[in-house]
Short mmCIF file of C-alpha atoms in Angstrom, two decimals:
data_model
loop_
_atom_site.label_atom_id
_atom_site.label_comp_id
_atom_site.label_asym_id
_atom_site.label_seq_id
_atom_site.Cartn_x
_atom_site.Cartn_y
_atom_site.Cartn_z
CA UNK A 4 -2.77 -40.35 -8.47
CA UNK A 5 -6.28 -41.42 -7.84
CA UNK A 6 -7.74 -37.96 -8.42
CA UNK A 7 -5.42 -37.87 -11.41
CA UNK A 8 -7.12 -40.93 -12.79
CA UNK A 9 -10.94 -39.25 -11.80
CA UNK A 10 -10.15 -36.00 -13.90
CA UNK A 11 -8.54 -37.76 -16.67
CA UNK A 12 -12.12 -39.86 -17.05
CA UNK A 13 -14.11 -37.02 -16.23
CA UNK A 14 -12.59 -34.93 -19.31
CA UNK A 15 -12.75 -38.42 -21.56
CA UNK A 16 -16.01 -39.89 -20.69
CA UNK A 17 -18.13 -37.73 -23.75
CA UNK A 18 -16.03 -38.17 -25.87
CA UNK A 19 -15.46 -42.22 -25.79
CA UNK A 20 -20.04 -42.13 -24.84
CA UNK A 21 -20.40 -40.14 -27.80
CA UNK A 22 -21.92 -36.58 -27.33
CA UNK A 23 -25.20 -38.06 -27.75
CA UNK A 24 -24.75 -39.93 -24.40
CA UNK A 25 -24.23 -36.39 -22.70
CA UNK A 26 -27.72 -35.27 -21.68
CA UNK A 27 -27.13 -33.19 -18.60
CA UNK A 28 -25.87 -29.58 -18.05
CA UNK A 29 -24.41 -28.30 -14.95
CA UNK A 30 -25.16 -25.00 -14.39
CA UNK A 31 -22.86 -22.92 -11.88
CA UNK A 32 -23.09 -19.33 -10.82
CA UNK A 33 -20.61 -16.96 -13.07
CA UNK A 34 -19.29 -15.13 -9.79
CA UNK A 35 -19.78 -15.93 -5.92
CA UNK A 36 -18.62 -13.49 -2.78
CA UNK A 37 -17.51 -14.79 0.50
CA UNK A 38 -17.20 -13.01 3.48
CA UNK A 39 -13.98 -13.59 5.25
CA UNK A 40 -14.17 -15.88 8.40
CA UNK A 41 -17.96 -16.93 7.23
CA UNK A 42 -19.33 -19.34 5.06
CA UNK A 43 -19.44 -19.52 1.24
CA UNK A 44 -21.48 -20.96 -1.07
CA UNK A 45 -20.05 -21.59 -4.87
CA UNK A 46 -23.62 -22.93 -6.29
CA UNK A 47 -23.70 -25.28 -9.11
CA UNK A 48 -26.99 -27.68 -10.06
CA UNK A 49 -27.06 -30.09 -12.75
CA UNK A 50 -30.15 -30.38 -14.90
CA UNK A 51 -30.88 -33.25 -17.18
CA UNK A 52 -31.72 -32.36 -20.60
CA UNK A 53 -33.78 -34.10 -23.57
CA UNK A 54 -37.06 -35.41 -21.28
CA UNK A 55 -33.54 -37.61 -19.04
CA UNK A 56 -35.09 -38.42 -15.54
CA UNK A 57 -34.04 -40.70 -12.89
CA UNK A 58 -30.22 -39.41 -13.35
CA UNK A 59 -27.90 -40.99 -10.98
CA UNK A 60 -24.61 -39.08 -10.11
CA UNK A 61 -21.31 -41.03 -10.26
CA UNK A 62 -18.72 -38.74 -9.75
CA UNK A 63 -18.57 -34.93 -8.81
CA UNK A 64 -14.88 -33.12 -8.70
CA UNK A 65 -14.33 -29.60 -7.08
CA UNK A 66 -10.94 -28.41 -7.79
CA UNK A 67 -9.53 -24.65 -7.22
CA UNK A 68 -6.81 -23.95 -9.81
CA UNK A 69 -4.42 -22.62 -7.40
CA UNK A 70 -4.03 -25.57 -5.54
CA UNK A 71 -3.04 -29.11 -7.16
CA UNK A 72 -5.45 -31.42 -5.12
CA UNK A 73 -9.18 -31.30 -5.28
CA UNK A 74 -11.27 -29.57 -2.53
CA UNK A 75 -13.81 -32.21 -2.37
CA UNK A 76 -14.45 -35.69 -4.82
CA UNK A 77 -17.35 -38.00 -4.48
CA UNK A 78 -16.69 -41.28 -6.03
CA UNK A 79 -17.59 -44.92 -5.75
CA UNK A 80 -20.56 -43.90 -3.68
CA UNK A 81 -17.80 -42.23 -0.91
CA UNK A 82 -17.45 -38.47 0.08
CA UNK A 83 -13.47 -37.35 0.34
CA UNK A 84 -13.96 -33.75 1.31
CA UNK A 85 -10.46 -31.34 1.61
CA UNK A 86 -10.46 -29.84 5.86
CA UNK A 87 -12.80 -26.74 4.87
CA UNK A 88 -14.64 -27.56 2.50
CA UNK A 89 -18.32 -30.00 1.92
CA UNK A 90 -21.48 -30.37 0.07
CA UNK A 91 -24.19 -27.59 0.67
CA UNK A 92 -26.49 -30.22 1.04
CA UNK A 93 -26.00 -31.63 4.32
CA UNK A 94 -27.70 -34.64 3.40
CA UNK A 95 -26.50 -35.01 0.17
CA UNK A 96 -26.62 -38.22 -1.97
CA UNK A 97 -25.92 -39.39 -5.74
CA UNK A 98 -29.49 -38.47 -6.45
CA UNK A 99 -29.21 -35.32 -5.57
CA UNK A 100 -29.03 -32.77 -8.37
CA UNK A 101 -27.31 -29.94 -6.46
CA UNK A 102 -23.87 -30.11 -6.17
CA UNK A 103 -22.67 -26.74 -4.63
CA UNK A 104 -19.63 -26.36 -2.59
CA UNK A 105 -19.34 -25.23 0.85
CA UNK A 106 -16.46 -23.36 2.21
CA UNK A 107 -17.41 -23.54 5.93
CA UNK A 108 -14.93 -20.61 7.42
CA UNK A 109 -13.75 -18.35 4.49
CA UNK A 110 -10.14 -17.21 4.06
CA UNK A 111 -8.28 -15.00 1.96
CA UNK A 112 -6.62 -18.02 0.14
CA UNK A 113 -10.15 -19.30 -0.96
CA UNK A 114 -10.58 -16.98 -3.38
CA UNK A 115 -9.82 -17.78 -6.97
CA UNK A 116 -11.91 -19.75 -10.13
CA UNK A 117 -13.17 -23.31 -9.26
CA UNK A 118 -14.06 -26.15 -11.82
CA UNK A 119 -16.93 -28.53 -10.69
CA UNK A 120 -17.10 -31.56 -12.41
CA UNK A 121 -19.68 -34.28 -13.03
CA UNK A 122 -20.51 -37.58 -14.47
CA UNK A 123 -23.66 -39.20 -14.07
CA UNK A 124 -25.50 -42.18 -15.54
CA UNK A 125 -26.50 -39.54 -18.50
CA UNK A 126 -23.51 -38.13 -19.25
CA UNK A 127 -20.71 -35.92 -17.92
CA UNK A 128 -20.67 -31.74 -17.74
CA UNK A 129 -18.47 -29.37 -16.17
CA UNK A 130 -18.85 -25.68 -15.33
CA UNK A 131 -16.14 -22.52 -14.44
CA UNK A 132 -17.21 -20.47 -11.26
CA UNK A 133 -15.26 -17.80 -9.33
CA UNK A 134 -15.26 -16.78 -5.75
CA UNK A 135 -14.07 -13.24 -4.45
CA UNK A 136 -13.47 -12.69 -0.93
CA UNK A 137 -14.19 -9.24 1.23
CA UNK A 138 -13.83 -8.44 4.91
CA UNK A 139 -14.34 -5.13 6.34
CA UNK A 140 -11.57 -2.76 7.59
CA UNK A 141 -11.49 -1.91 11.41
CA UNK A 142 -12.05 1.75 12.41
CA UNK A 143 -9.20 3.70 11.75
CA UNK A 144 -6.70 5.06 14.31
CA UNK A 145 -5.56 8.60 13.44
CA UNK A 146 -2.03 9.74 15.39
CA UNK A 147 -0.29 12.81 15.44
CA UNK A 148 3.68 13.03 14.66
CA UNK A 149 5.96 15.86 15.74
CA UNK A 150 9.44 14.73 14.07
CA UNK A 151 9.05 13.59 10.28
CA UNK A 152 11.83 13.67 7.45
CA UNK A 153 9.60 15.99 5.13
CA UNK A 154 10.59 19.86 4.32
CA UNK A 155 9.06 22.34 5.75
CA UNK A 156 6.80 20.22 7.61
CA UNK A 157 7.27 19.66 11.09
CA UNK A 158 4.26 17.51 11.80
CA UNK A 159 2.58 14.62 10.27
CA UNK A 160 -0.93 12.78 10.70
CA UNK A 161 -1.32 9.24 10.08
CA UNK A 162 -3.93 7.03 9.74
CA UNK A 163 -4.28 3.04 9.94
CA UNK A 164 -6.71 0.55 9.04
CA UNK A 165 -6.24 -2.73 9.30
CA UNK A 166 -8.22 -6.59 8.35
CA UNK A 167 -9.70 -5.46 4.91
CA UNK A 168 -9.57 -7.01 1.39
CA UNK A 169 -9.31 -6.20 -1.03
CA UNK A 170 -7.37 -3.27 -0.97
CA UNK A 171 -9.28 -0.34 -0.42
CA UNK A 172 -8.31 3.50 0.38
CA UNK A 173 -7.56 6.37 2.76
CA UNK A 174 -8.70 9.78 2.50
CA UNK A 175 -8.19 13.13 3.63
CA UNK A 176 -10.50 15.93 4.56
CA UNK A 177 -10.58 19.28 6.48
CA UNK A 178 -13.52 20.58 8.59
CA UNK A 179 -14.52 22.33 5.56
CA UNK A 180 -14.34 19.23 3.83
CA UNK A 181 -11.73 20.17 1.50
CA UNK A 182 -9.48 16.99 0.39
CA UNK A 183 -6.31 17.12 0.94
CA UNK A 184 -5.33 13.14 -0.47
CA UNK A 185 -3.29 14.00 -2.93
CA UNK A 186 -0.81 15.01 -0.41
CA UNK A 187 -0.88 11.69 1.55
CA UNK A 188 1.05 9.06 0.85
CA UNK A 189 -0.23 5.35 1.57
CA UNK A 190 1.50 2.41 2.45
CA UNK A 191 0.01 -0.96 2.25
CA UNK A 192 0.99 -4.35 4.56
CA UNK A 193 -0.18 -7.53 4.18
CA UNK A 194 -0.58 -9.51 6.90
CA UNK A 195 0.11 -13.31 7.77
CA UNK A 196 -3.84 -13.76 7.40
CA UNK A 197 -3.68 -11.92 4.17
CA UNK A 198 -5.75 -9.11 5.09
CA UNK A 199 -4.12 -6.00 4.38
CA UNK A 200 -3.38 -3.03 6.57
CA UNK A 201 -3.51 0.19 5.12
CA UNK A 202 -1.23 3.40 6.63
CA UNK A 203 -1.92 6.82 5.01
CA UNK A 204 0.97 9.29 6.57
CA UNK A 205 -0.40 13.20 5.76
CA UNK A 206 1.90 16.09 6.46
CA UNK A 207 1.27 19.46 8.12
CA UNK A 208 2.40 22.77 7.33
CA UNK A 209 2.69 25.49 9.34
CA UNK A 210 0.71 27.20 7.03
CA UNK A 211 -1.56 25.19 6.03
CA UNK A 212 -2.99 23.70 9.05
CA UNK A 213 -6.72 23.45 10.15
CA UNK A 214 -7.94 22.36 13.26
CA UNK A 215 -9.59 19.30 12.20
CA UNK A 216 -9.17 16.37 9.86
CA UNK A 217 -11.19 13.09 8.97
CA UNK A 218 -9.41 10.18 7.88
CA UNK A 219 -12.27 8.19 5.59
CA UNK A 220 -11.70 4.52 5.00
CA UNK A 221 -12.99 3.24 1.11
CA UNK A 222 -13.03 -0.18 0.61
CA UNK A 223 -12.51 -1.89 -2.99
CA UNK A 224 -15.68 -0.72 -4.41
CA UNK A 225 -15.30 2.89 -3.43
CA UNK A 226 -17.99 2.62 -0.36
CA UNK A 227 -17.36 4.45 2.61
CA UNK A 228 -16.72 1.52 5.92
CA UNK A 229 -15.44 4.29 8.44
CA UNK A 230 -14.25 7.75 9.52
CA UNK A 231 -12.42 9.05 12.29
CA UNK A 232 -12.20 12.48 13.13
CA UNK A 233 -8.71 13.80 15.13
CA UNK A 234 -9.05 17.45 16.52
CA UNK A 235 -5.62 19.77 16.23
CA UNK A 236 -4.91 21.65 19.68
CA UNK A 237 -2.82 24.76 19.23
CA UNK A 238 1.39 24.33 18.73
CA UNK A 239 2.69 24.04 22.29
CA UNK A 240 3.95 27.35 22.11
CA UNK A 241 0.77 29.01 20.83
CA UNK A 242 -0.70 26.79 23.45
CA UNK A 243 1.58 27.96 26.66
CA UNK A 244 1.96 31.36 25.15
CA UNK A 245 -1.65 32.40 26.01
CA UNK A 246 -1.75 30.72 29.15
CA UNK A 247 1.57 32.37 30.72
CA UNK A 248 0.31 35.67 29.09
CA UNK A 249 -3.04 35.64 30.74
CA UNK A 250 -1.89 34.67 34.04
CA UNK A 251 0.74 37.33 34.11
CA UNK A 252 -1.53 39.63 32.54
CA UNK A 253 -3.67 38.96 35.72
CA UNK A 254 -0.95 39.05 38.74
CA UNK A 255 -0.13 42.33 37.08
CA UNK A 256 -3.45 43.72 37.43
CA UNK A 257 -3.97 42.12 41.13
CA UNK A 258 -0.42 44.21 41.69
CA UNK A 259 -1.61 47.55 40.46
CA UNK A 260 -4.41 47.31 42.26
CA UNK A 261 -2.67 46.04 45.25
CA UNK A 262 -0.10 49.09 44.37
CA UNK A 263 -3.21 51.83 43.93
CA UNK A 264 -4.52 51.17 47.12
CA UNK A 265 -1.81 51.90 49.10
CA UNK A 266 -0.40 54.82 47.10
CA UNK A 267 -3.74 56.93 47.22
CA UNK A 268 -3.99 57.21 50.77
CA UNK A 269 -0.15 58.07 51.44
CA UNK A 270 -0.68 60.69 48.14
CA UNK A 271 -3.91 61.95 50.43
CA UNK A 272 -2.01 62.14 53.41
CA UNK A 273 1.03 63.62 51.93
CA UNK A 274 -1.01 66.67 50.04
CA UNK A 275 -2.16 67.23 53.57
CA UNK A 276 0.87 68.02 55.41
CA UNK A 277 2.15 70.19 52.53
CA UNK A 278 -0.65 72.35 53.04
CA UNK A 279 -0.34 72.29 56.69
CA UNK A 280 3.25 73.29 56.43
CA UNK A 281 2.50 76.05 54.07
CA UNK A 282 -0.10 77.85 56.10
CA UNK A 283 2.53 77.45 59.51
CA UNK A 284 4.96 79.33 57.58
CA UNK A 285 2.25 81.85 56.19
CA UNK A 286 1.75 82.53 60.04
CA UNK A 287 5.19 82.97 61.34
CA UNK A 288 5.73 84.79 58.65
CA UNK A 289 3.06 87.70 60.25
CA UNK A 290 3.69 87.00 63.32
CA UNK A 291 7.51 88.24 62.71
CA UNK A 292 6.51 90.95 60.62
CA UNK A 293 3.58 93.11 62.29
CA UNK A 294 3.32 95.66 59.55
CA UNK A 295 2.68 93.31 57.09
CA UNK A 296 -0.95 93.51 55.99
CA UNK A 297 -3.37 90.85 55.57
CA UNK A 298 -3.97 90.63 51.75
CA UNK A 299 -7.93 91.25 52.61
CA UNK A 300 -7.60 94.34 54.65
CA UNK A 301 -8.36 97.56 52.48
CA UNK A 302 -5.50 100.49 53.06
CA UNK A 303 -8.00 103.49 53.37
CA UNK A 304 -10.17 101.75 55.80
#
C-alpha cells in the first residue's frame, strides 16, 4: 500500500506544483542488453533544467511492468531495494543525479520495459526504458539415429543446443556446403531457467547421403555462436561388406598359392614318369621284335 501511495504522488505532484515547478528531466537510455547470469545496467540521470542547481532528490521509483511491486524505492531518506536489484552508484545519496538501476545477476525474467520515477525539490520526471536479455547457446551435440518414423528414410541426424535466448536457429550443411535446412525440422524447449533448448532432427536418404554434415547454431540476430561437424562412416553393410570381401579375397589367394606350389612339382614329376614309361615300352617293343628297324637306319645302307 505504501508504494501504492509513492506512485500515486509521484504521477500527482506536477500537476498539484504546477508545471512551472517541474524543472528537471530524467533522461533514461531507450534500450539496455543484459547478459544472462551478469550484471545489467538500465541507466537513467536526471538533469535540472532552467539555470536549477542544488536539486535535492526525494523520491526515486523503479518498477518493471510485469511484476506488481517495485524493484527498488528510495524514500524518506531510506533505500528499500527488491533481492537483485540496487543503485549503480554504490555510494549513492539524494544528491546524486544518477539514478540507474542495477540488476546484479541477470535472468531471463528481467527482461521487459521499466519506469523510473523521480521527485526532487524541483520537480518530478519520469522516463520508459527497456532491457533485453541474451545468453549464448552451448556447442551443439550432433547424434546419429538408425530407427525414425519418416518414409523412405532409415536414418536421421539430430542436433541440440541448449542455454540460449532468445530463440535462435539450426542449420544444415553438406561438405560441399550445400544447405539442406529446409528439410529439418526444429523443435524448441524451454527450460525451468527459461533458456531455451533448441533440437533440429534432419533425415537421411539412402540416396541422398554425403559423408559429412555441419550443424551451425544462429542466435537471434542471425550471427553464427557454433558449429559442429559429424562425419558419416559407410552403412554397416557397405562397411562389413568390404572387409569380409578383402579378407576372403586374400585367404583365397594365400590358398592358390599354397595350392600352385604343390601341384607344379607333382605335374613335373608326373610328366616324368610318363615319358619314362613310354620309352620302356618303345624298348621292349624291339627287343621282341628283332626285324623291326630303328626309324634312323637307312634300308640301302
Amino acid at each position: 500500500m505504501a508504494s501504492c501511495g509513492v506512485l500515486l504522488y509521484v504521477l500527482g505532484v506536477c500537476v498539484f506544483a504546477g508545471k512551472a515547478h517541474c524543472f528537471v528531466e530524467l533522461v533514461c537510455d531507450n534500450q539496455s542488453s543484459g547478459q544472462f547470469d551478469h550484471q545489467s545496467m538500465l541507466n537513467c540521470v536526471i538533469i535540472p533544467t532552467q539555470g536549477t542547481e542544488d536539486v535535492n532528490i526525494q523520491v526515486v521509483f523503479w518498477r518493471n511492468t510485469k511484476i506488481k511491486d517495485p524493484v527498488l524505492v528510495f524514500n524518506s531518506n531510506e533505500i528499500k531495494p527488491k533481492s537483485g536489484y540496487k543503485f549503480a552508484e554504490s555510494s549513492w545519496n539524494k544528491t546524486n543525479m544518477n539514478v540507474s538501476l542495477l540488476i546484479t545477476s541477470t535472468k531471463v525474467e528481467n527482461e521487459g520495459e521499466y519506469t523510473c520515477y523521480v521527485i526532487t525539490d524541483s520537480g518530478e520526471a519520469r522516463s520508459k526504458t527497456r532491457l533485453s536479455v541474451t545468453a549464448k547457446y552451448d556447442e551443439p551435440k550432433v547424434t546419429l539415429i538408425k530407427k525414425i518414423d519418416i518414409p523412405n528414410a532409415d536414418k536421421a541426424l539430430i542436433c541440440t543446443a541448449s542455454g540460449g535466448y532468445p530463440l535462435g536457429q539450426i542449420r544444415w550443411f553438406d561438405n560441399a556446403n550445400t544447405e539442406w535446412t529446409k528439410g529439418a525440422k526444429l523443435k524448441v524447449k524451454k527450460m525451468d531457467n527459461g533458456l531455451l533448448e533448441l533440437s533440429s532432427k534432419l533425415p537421411l536418404w539412402p540416396a541422398s547421403t554425403f559423408p559429412e554434415y555441419t550443424c551451425v547454431v544462429y542466435n537471434s540476430s542471425g550471427q553464427k555462436e557454433h558449429e559442429s561437424v559429424i562425419k558419416l562412416d559407410a552403412p554397416d553393410d557397405a562397411k562389413e561388406s568390404p572387409t569380409q570381401e578383402y579378407i576372403y579375397e586374400v585367404s583365397d589367394s594365400k590358398a592358390s598359392a599354397n595350392t600352385s606350389s604343390i601341384v607344379a612339382p607333382i605335374l613335373v614329376i608326373g610328366s616324368l614318369i610318363v615319358g619314362l614309361l613310354l620309352a620302356l615300352l618303345i624298348y621292349r617293343r624291339r627287343a621282341n621284335h628283332p626285324h623291326m628297324k630303328s626309324p634312323t637306319e637307312d634300308p640301302d645302307v
